[in-house]
Amino acid sequence: MFPHEEKFIREKLGRDPNEVEKAMIEVMWSEHASYKSSRKWLKLLPTKNEYVILGPGEDAGVIKFDENTAIVVGIESHNHPSAVEPYGGAATGVGGIVRDILCMGARPIALLDPIRFGPLEKERNRYLFEYVVKGIADYGNRIGVPTVGGETEFDESLDSYTLVNVACIGIMHPDELVHSYVTESGLLLVLVGNKTGRDGIHGVTFASEELSENAEEEDRSAVQIPDPFTEKLLIEATLEAVKTGKVKALKDLGGGGLTCASSEMAGKKGFGAVIYADRVPQREPNMNAMEVMISESQERMLFAIKKENLEEITKIFEKYELEWTVVGEIIDEPRYIVYWGKEKVADLPINLLTEVPIIEWEVKPYSVEKDVRTPEIAPQDAFLKVLSSPNILSKEWVYRQYDHEVQGRTVLKPGLDAAVLKINDEYGLAFVSDGNPSYCYLNPYHGAMTCVVEAIRNLASVGAKPLSLVDNLNFASPERPEVYWSFIETIKGLRDAANAFRLAYVSGNVSFYNEVGNKPVKPTPVVAALGKVKLEHITTMDFKDEGDLIAVVGVTKKELGGSELYRILGIEGGIAPKVNLDKEKKNIEGILKAIELKLVKAVHDVSKGGLAIALAEMAIVSGLGFEVDISKVPVEAKLSPLEVLFSESQARFIVSFEKENLEKLREIFKDFAVIGEVKGREMVFKSNGDELIRVSVKEGRKIYGSLPRLLGE
Amino acid sequence: MPKFAVIVFPGTNCDFETVEAIKKAGGKAERVWYKESLKDFDGIVLPGGFSYADYLRAGAISARAEIMEEVKELAKDGKPVLGICNGFQILTEAKLLPGALRPNKIPRFLCKWVYLRVADTETAFTGFYKEGEVIRMPIAHAEGNYYANDLSKVRITFQYSDENGNINEESNPNGSILNIAGISNENGNVLGMMPHPERASDRWLGSEDGLKVFKSMVEYAKR
């Protein structure tokens, strides 16, 4: 807390808060719980369109899929805990977002895990990587929610740190929606699930500060302990309870523990709450009121129900062998009162906990983007090097550890442009996440837009029309003027890109203070997007038949700043890709039309590694080779062959198709050129007849699958 | 129409889709919480998941639950009993099937589509397959490495193979002896398998090869 905030609280209260009150206020006024530095700017984001049932403001967003199906979606970060204790940190991150979806009344049906680390050469980073993946796997697999995708990225700036984000979607009938706030007094507050321990004490305050070099020793107690077994029981019991229609409000206990869940539930519509903290089942002896009120022990839910329904609902908890306790009740007076036995240990106006004044930090723009000369190296060498980059390599080592099939909905599996889940016999839901801190560092505004448009391009590549977005904003300290500026630029980029597609953000998360040892992370917005696809239209990136033509959609520019080529060459500057929303929209609409008319057999979005890697991936996944002439690629100005191959310009796709559809495709796209054909078992790039690159698909596959070797396996 | 109980232990997580697959195969099916009775059922399915979070050993605690006594009775009466993944682990722990499932040769969870060769079409669950037929379905387990001291007592039903039905080391995902993916009891009415047939019972999900396991089971239960 800042001195001016403490003064404000003293004045409001007319006295000093006691120790319990102070701890609760500290938790609720933390950046992580209050969004005090971000709230003002988040209001710029569009939150409404024809699909939105419930936008930001509760535990997760809700969109309409069809008349009988609502999709609930949310995204969370667990960066600080994962950097200190990767296994528990990542696992509890999964548990937390799953409960956010659950407490809206929906069954969680899929997870995405965008995760980022420092370079794999260092042991500490390998340790973080391996245990974050294991934490996600052990938790997600045990609760039976498939992890169907995500991203894995490595960057020098994340040395000894990690960004662990997790998105989750759930499914329900629109009538089953349960809100996270009450609209009447007299309701009982029932706490269900795990006992409360001393784990995660001050978890949100810890997540609202920079990590010191010794964080591993100092902050372990702020990390929660995962228990997926109880979570699975909690999922089934909660859904059964919701089905009765008698759950009046529901929240999970996450950051800020019981204090946050109960005060938000009561205070949102102006009610108050009395909490009997000593009744809370405790895991450890001699816990005090403060510890019970702010512990972030996992796998706990708070139900608001009428007295007369207590028996019916709690019978369900007992069936699943879950401990339950009436820990408090809703009152008319807008106060938040806590008892410990007979002693009143806290008595606050409830809005002192739930209405935290915003903070605006100083802003200072920076400029690091400047044109550089691309070094001349042999295209063959560059190709092999970029293909071998851990950022390009297949993430099979990761997703094989995730049960991505459980629940029997996964139509498109991990490793493709987007995952698709079967929702009914006709339609599927596509789900994907994208972030690119390298672009965002060079140009926060355009970088943020690339996250949005790449996610939408990924949806379009599988044939899905976008429905909705969620955002997770991972930044360093907002108290750094450059960081705060980049944050605001990011929001503006997210806003403009979404508006161009008439899309809304229905939920999101902000994580500030991502720094270790005074080293800030790059601006890292991560966007997850949902789309709707007719099952019979689903398209994949693998080449289908020899003789099919290959074309590139979109224009290639000298935009290699933040590219994978520049990264492996150690070039920090350069011009980052810019987003032309109009072209982006036209090309995406064109792809969706081409898929609907069944004109294309394979579609792949061009992103990291540029055209060269996009083509290589299409070949490696299918086993079929190709021959292309890159001098035919539409370019904006004169580019060297290396730049054409590895530029990461936006609004581009590669498609393969039968010759007879060429004219129809030309009619759809303005920037479109046939560059070659699917052919043989080799990847061959030529330029005006000169051969630049020739690598067999078999050799490419070997390299593409070499991530385990980098981990010493 | 025969009616099947899909038993749900705390931590079971493949119950819903298993019920769906049985229904699609023409049977009736209900999720049955492990404290309820198995009376009035014509067959039992122990679905996949992490019953009791795999504490102690995968399947060890569930195998000692009271309901398993009823399962044993039904098995003795010749009713079909199918264990998938964690269900297979429970069946070996309950000694309804011989042998044990050890940690995978690379000791971590592995989720992957594999090919299987059908070795035995005489069981209650394989009547619709042809001898030597090669089928495709996913595995998802950390402990699926089958072993038995005395293989002469093991009736092999499914073996991991390549897409042409060759049984070799490259096609063995977890280190199982003789590439064993599924076995039955001597009578052929109790079957355990690590791959998930319920995840291969819908063309949109990659294969319908698994549906025949349930169709065979439904057909057998009609007799």
XYZ file of N, CA and C in Angstrom, chain A residues 86 199 210 242 290 370 565 570 573 652 685:
33
model
N 7.604 -23.521 -9.577
C 6.945 -23.723 -10.872
C 5.840 -24.783 -10.855
N -1.100 -21.602 3.496
C -0.488 -21.412 2.172
C -1.173 -20.254 1.441
N 7.643 -6.647 -7.286
C 8.695 -7.265 -8.058
C 9.335 -8.368 -7.212
N -25.741 -26.472 -8.700
C -26.272 -25.445 -9.603
C -27.544 -25.936 -10.301
N -6.768 -13.314 11.142
C -6.160 -12.701 9.978
C -5.741 -13.765 8.958
N 14.082 0.903 -34.948
C 14.708 1.567 -36.093
C 15.228 0.545 -37.092
N 14.203 -14.700 -37.219
C 15.509 -14.595 -37.882
C 16.403 -13.614 -37.127
N 20.785 -12.352 -33.297
C 21.130 -11.452 -32.192
C 20.866 -9.985 -32.501
N 17.085 -4.550 -32.839
C 16.207 -3.511 -33.401
C 15.410 -4.031 -34.573
N -1.053 -12.316 -43.657
C -0.670 -13.284 -44.694
C -1.089 -14.714 -44.334
N 13.163 -24.154 -52.078
C 12.894 -22.738 -52.304
C 13.811 -22.253 -53.412
